[in-house]
CSV table of C-alpha atoms in Angstrom, one decimal:
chain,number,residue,atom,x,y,z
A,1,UNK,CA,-26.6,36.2,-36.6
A,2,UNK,CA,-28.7,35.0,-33.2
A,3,UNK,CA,-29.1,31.5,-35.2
A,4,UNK,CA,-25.0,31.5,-36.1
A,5,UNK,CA,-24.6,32.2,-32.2
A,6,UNK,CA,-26.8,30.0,-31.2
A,7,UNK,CA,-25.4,26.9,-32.6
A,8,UNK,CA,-21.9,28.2,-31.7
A,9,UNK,CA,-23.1,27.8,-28.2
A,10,UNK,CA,-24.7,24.4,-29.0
A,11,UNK,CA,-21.0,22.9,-30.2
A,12,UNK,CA,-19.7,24.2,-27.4
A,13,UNK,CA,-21.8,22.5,-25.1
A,14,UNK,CA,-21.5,19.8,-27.3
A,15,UNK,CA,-17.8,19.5,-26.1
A,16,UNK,CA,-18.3,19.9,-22.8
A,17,UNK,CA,-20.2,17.3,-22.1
A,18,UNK,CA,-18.5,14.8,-24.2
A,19,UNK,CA,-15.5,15.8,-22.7
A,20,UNK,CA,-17.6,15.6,-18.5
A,21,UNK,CA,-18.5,12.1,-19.8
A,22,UNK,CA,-15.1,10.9,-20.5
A,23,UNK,CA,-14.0,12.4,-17.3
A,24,UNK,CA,-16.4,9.7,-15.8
A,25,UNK,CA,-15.5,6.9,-17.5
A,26,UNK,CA,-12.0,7.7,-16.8
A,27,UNK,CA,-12.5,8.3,-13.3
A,28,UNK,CA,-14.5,5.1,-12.5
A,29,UNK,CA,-12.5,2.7,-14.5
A,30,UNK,CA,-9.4,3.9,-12.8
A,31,UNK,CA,-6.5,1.3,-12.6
A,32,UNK,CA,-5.3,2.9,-9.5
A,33,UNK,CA,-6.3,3.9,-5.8
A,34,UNK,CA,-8.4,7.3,-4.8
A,35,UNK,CA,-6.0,10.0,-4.5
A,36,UNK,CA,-7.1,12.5,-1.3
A,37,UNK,CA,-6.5,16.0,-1.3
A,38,UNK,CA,-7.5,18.3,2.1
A,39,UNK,CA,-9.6,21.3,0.1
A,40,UNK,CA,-9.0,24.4,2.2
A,41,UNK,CA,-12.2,26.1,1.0
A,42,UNK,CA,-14.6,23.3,2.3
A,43,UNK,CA,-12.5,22.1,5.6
A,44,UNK,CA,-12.5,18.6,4.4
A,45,UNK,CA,-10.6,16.0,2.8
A,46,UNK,CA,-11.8,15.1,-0.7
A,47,UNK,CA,-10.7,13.2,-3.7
A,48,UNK,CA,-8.7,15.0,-6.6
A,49,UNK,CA,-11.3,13.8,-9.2
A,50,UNK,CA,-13.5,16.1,-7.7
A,51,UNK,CA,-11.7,19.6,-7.3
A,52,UNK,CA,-10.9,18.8,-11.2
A,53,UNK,CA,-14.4,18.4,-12.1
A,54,UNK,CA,-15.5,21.4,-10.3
A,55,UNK,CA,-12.4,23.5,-11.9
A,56,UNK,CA,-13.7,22.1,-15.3
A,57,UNK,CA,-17.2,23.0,-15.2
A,58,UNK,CA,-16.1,26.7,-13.8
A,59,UNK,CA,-13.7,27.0,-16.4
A,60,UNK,CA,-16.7,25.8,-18.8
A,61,UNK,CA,-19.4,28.0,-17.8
A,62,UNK,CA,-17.0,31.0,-17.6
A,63,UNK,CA,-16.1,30.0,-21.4
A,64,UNK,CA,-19.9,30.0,-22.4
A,65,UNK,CA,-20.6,33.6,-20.4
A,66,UNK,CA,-17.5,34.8,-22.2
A,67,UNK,CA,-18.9,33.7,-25.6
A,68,UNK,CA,-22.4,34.9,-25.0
A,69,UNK,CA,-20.9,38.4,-24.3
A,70,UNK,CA,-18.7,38.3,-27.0
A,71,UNK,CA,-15.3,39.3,-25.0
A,72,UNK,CA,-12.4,37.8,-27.4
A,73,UNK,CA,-9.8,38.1,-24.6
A,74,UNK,CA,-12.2,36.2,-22.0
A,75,UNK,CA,-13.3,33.3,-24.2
A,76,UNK,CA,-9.4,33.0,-25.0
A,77,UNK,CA,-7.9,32.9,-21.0
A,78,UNK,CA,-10.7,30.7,-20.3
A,79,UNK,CA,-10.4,27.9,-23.6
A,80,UNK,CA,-6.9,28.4,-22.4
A,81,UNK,CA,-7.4,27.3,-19.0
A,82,UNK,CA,-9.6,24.4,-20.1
A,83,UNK,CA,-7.2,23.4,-22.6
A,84,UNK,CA,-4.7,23.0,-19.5
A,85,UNK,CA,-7.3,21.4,-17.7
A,86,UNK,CA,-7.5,18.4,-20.2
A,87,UNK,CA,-3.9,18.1,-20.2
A,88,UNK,CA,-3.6,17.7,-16.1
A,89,UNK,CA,-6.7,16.0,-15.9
A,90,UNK,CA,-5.0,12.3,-17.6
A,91,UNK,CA,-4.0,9.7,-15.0
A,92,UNK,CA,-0.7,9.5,-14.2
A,93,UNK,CA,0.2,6.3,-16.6
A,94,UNK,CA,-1.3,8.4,-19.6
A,95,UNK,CA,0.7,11.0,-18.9
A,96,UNK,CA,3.9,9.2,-18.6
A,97,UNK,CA,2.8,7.6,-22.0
A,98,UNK,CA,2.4,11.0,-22.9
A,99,UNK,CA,5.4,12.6,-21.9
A,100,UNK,CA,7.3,9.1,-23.7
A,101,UNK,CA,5.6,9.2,-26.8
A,102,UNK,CA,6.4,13.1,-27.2
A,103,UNK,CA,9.9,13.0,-26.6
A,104,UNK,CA,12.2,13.1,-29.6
A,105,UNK,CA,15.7,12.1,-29.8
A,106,UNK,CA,19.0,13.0,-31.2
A,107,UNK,CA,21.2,10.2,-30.6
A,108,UNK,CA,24.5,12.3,-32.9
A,109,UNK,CA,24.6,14.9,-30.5
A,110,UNK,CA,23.3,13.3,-27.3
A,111,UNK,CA,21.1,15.2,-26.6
A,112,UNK,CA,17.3,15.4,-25.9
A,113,UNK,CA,14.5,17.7,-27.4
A,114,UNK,CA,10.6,17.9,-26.2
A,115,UNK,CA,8.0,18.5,-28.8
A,116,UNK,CA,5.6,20.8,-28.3
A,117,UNK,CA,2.2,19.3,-27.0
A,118,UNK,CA,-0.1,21.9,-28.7
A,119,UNK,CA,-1.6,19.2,-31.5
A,120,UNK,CA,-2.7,17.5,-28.5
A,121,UNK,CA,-4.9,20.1,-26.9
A,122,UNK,CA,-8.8,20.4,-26.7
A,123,UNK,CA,-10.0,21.9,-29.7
A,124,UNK,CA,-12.9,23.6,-28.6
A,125,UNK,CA,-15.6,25.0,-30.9
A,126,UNK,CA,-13.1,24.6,-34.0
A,127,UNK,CA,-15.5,24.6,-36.2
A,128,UNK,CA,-17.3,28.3,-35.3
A,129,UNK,CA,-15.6,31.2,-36.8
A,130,UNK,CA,-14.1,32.5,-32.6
A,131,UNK,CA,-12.6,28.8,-32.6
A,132,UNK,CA,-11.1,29.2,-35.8
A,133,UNK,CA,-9.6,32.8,-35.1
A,134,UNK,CA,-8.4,31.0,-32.0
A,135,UNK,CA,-6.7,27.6,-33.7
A,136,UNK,CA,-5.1,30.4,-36.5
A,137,UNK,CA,-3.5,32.9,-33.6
A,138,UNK,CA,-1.9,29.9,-32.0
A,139,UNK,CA,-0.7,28.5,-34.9
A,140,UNK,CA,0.9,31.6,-35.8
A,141,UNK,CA,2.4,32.3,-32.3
A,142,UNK,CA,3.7,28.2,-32.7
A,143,UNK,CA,5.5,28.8,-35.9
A,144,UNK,CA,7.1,32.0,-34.8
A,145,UNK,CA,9.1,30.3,-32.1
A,146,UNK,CA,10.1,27.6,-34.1
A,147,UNK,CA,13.1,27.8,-35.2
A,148,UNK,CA,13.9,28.2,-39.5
A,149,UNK,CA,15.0,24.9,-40.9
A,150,UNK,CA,14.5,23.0,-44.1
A,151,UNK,CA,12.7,20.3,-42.6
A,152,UNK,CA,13.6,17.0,-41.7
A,153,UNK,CA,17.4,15.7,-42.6
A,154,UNK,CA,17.5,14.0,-45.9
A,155,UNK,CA,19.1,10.6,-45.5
A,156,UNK,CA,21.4,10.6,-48.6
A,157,UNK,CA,23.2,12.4,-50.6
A,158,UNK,CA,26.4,12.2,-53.5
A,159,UNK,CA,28.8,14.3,-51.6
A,160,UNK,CA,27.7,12.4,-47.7
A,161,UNK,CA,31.4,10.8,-48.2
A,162,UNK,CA,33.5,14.2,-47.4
A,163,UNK,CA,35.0,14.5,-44.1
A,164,UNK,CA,33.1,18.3,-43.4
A,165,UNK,CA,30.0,17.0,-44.1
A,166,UNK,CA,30.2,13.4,-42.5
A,167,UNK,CA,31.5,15.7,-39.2
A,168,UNK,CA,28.0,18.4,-39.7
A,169,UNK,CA,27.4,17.8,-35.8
A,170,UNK,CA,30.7,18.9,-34.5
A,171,UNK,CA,31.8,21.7,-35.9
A,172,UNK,CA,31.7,25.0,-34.3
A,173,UNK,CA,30.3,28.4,-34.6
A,174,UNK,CA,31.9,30.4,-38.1
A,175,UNK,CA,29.8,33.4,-38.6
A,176,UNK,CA,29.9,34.6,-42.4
A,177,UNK,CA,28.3,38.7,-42.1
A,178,UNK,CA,29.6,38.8,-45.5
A,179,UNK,CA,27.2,36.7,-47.2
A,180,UNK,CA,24.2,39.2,-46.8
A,181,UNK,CA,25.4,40.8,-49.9
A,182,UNK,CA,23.9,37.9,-51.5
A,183,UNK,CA,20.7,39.1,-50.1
A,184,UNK,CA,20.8,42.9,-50.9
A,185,UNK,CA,19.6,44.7,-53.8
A,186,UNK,CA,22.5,47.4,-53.3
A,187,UNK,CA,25.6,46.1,-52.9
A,188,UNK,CA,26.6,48.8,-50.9
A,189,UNK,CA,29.1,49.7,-47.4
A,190,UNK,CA,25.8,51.7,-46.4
A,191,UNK,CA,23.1,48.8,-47.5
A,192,UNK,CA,25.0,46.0,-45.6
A,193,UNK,CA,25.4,48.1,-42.6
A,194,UNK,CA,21.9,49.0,-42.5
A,195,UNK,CA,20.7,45.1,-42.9
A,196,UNK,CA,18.1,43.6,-40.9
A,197,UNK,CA,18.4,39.7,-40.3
A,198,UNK,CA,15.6,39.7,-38.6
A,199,UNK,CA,13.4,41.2,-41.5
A,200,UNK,CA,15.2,38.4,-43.7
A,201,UNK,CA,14.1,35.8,-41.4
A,202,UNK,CA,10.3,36.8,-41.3
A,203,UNK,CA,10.7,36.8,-45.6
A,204,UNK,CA,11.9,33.4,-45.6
A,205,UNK,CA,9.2,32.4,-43.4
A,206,UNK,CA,6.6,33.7,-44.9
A,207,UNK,CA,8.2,32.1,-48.5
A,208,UNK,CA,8.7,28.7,-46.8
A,209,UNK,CA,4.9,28.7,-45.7
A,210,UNK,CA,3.9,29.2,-49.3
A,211,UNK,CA,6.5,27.4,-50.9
A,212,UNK,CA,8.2,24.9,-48.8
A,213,UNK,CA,9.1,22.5,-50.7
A,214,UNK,CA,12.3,24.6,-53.0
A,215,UNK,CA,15.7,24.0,-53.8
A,216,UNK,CA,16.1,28.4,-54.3
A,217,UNK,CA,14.8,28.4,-50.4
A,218,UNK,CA,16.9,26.0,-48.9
A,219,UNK,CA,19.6,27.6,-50.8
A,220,UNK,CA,18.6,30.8,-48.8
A,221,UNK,CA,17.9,29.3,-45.9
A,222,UNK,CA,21.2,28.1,-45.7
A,223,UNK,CA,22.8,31.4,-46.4
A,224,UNK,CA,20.8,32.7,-44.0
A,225,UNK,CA,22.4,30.3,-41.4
A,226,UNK,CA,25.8,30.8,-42.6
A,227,UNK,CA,25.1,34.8,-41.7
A,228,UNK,CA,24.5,33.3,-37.9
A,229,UNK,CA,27.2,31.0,-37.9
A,230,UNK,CA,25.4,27.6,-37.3
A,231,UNK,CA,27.1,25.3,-40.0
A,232,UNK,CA,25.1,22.0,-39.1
A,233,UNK,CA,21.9,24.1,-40.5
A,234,UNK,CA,23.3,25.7,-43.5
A,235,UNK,CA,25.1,21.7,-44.3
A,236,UNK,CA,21.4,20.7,-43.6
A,237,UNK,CA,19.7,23.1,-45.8
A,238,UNK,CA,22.6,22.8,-48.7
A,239,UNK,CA,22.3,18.6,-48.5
A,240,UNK,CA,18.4,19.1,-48.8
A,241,UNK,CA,18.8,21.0,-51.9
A,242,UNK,CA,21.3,18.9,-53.7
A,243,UNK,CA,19.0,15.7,-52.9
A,244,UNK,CA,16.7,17.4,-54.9
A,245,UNK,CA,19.4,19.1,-57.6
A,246,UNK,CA,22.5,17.4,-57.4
A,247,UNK,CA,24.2,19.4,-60.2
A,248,UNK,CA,23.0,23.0,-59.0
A,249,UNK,CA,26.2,24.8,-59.3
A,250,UNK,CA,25.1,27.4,-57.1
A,251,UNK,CA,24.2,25.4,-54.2
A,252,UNK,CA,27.3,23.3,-54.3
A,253,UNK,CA,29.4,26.9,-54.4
A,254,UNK,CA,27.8,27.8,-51.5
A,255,UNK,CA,28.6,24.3,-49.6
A,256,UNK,CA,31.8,24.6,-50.4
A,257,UNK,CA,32.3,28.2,-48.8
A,258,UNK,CA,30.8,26.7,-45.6
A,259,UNK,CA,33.5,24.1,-45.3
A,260,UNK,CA,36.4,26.2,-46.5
A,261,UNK,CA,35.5,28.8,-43.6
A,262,UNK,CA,35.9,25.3,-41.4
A,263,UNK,CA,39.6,24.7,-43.2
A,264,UNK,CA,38.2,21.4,-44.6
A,265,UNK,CA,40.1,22.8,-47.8
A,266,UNK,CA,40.0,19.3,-49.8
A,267,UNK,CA,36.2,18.9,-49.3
A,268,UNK,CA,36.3,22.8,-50.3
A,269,UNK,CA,38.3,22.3,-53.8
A,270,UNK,CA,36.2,19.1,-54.6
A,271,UNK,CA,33.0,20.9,-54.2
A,272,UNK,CA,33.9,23.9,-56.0
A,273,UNK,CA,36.0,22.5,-59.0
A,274,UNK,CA,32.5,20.4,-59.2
A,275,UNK,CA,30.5,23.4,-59.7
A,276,UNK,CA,32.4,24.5,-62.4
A,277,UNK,CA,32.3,22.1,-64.1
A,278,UNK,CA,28.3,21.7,-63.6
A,279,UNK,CA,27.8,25.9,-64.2
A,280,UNK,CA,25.5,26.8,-67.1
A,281,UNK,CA,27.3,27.9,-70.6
A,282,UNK,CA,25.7,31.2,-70.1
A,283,UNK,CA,26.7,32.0,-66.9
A,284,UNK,CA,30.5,33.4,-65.9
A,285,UNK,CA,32.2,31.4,-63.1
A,286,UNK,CA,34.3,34.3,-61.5
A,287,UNK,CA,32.9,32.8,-58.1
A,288,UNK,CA,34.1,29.5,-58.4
A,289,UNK,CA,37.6,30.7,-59.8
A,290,UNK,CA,38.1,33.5,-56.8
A,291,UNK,CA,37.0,30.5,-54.6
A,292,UNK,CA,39.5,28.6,-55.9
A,293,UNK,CA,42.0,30.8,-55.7
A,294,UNK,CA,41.4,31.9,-52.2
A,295,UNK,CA,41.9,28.3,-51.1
A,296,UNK,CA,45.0,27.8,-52.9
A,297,UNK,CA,46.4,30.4,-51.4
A,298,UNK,CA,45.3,28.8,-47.5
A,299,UNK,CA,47.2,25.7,-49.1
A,300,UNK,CA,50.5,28.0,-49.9
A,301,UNK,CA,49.9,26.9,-53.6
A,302,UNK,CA,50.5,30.5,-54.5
A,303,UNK,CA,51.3,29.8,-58.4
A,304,UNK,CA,47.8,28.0,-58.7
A,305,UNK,CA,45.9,31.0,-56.4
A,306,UNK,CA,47.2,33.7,-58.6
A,307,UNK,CA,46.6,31.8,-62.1
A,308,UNK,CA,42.6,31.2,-61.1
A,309,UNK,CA,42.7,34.8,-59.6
A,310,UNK,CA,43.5,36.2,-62.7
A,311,UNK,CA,41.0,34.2,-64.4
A,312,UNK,CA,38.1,35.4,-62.6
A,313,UNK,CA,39.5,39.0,-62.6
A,314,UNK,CA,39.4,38.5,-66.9
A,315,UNK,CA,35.7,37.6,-66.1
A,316,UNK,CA,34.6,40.1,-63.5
A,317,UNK,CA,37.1,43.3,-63.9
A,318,UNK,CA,35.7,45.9,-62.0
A,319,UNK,CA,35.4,43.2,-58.7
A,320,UNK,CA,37.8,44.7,-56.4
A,321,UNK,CA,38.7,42.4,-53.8
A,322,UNK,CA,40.0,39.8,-56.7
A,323,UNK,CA,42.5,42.5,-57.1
A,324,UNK,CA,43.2,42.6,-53.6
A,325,UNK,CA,43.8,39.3,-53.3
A,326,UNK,CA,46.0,38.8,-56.2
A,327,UNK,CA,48.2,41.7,-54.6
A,328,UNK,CA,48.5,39.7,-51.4
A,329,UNK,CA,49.1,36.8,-52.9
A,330,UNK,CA,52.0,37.9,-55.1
A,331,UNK,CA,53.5,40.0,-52.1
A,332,UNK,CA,53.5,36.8,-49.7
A,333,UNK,CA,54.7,34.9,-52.7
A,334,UNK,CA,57.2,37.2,-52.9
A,335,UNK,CA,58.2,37.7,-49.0
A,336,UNK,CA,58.4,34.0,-48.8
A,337,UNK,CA,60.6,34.1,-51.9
A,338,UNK,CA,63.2,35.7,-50.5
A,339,UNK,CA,62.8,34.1,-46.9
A,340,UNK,CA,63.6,30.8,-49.0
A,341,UNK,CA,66.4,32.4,-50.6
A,342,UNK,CA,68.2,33.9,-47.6
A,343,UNK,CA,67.6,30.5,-45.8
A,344,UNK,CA,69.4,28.5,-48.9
A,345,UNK,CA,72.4,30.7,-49.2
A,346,UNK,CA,73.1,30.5,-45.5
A,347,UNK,CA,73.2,26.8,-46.3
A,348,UNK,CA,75.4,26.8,-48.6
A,349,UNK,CA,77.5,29.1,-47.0
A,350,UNK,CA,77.6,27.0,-43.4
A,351,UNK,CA,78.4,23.5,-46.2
A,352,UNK,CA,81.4,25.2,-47.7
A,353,UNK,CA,82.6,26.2,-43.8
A,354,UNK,CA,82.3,23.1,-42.8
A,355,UNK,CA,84.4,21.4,-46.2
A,356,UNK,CA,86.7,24.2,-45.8
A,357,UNK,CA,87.4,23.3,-42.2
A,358,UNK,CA,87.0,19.7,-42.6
A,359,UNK,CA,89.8,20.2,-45.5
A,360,UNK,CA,92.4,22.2,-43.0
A,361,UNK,CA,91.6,19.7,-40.1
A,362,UNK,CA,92.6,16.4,-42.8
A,363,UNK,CA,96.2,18.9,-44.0
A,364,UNK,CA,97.2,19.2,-40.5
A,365,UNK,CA,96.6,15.6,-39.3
A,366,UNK,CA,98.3,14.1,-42.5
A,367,UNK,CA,101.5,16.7,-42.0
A,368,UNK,CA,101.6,15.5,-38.8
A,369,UNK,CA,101.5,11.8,-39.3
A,370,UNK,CA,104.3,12.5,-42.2
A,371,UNK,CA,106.5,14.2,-39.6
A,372,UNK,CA,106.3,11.2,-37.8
A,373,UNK,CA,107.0,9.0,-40.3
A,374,UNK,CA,110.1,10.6,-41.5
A,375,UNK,CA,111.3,11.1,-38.0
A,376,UNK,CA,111.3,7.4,-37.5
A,377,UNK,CA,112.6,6.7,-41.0
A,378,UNK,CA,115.7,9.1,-39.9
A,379,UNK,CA,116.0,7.1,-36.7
A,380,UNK,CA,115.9,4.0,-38.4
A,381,UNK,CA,118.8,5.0,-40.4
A,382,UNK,CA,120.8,6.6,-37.7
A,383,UNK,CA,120.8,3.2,-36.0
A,384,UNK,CA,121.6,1.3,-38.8
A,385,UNK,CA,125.0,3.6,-39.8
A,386,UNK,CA,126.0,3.4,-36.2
A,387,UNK,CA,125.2,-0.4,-35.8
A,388,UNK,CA,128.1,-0.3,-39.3
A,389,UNK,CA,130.4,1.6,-37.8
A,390,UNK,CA,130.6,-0.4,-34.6
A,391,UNK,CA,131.3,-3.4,-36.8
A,392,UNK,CA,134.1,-2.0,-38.6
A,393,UNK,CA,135.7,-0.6,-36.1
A,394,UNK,CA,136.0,-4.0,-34.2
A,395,UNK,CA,137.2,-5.6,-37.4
A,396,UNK,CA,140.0,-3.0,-37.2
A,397,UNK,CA,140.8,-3.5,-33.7
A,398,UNK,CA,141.4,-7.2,-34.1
């Protein structure tokens, strides 16, 4: 054990210097002017360089004092201080180069995102069993507040071309609570109420960190996200999986729910009528029949809705909600029924008012115009019998 300390101390001091040395070359090959800094604790004006060398080597000989007595929670604040020490201690170009070359961005969303800077840091004594109980707590710490994703976007995939997808960036917040019944051994009122997402997200953690590479967890891990209602992470997770299993009927199921919540219903009815035709032999496909039916009836196809209802009622029976939603469907089929038929007969009825009306109006006009006629006719006459009886009489006269 005093030998294992011993060179423990020896690597550490190892570091140190190295890293005193580079602080000298740094420091005289300097591409830019002195910066002065007035040091209250002397009374004098000094260079920066220098209050960061003294801050290093107090930082460093508190780290080797904490080391030598063996105080975990010493050595840490102190490795922590140095590691900060490193970071400030870079000129000002190399840390604009720094803060450049760290900077990632999104150009779909415009918006940018810093990385974290932690692969950067001083890693001191990594190689003695404190350093490496060190590097494994701030790894975990790091991975716990990142956030859960599948990984990096896949470029490509068959089903890219729908409008729900192509539009992943911009569509809004749709919670889904129901989907943790996928999750739960009981499918019961008291089970879901009792779930803790939390919990699920520490599982899928801990599964992605031995597994990560799995079309199953990015499956979950898009359900997961369509509980907290991000749908650009569950269409990430759901794309990453089909680039590795196009034709898994589940995944594309589960895609298709996501946009239907977003009433992208023709992306919805592609994707689902897909993964029936893709679900395995031995499987049933009540899912993909109630989801079919369900979107139908948001389309107002209510003949269609009840026809693949029933069909995934033959294959699940004792699921009630298919029977609830056949209900509804057939009592707004049959509301909107008689709307229709009330709206139709008080057509037909205003037509026949306005052809019965249309009717009297034409009588009346051509009785009139045939009064007139004959009343002229009659005067015609008149004129004519008196015009002959003027005649004759003269002709008697003479």
């Amino acid at each position: 054990m005093p030998a294992i300390k011993m060179c423990e101390r020896k690597v550490v001091l190892c570091y140190g210097l190295a890293y005193i040395v580079c602080m000298q070359i740094m420091t005289t090959n300097s591409r830019t002017s002195t910066l002065w800094k007035l040091n209250s604790e002397e009374g004098k004006i000094v260079g920066v360089t220098a209050i960061r060398d003294r801050q290093v080597k107090s930082t460093f000989s508190n780290a080797l004092e904490s080391l030598s007595t063996e105080d975990e929670s010493e050595s840490t604040l102190h490795l922590r201080g140095l590691q900060e020490l490193v970071q400030t201690a870079l000129p000002n170009e190399e840390s604009t180069f720094h803060i450049i070359t760290s900077t990632a961005s999104s150009f779909r969303d415009n918006t940018w995102s810093r990385k974290s800077s932690d692969t950067h840091l001083l890693n001191v004594a990594a190689s003695t069993a404190f350093g490496k109980s060190f590097q494994s707590k701030t790894e975990a710490t790091a991975a716990e507040s990142e956030e859960l994703d599948c990984g990096k976007p896949v470029n490509f995939t068959y089903y890219d071309d729908l409008i729900g997808i192509a539009q992943r960036y911009n569509h809004p917040a749709v919670p889904e609570p129901e989907v943790a019944y996928l999750f739960l051994k009981k499918k019961g009122y008291k089970s879901f109420k009792n779930f803790n997402i939390d919990a699920l997200e520490r599982r899928l953690r801990k599964a992605k960190s031995e597994k990560p590479r799995s079309v199953q967890l990015y499956n979950q891990i898009g359900n997961f996200w369509r509980i907290k209602g991000n749908a650009r992470h569950s269409i990430e997770c759901f794309r990453r999986a089909l680039a590795i299993a196009p034709s898994n009927a589940e995944v594309l199921l589960n895609l298709a729910r996501v946009l239907f919540n977003l009433q992208y219903l023709d992306d919805a009815i592609h994707l689902t009528r897909r993964s029936l035709e893709v679900q395995p032999r031995d499987r049933s496909a009540w899912q993909q029949y109630f989801t079919l039916g369900e979107i139908f009836k948001a389309y107002g196809h209510f003949q269609e809705a009840v026809n693949h209802l029933r069909q995934a009622l033959e294959l699940y029976p004792q699921y009630e909600p298919i029977k609830k939603a056949i209900a509804d469907v057939e009592h707004t089929s049959t509301s909107s029924l008689h709307i229709f038929t009330i709206i139709i007969i008080v057509f037909l009825v205003m037509c026949v008012l306005y052809v019965i009306l249309s009717t009297s109006d034409g009588n009346s006009n051509s009785q009139e115009l045939d009064l007139k006629t004959s009343r002229h006719f009659n005067r015609a006459m008149a004129m004519r019998s008196l015009k002959g009886f003027t005649q004759r009489s003269l002709k008697n006269r003479k």
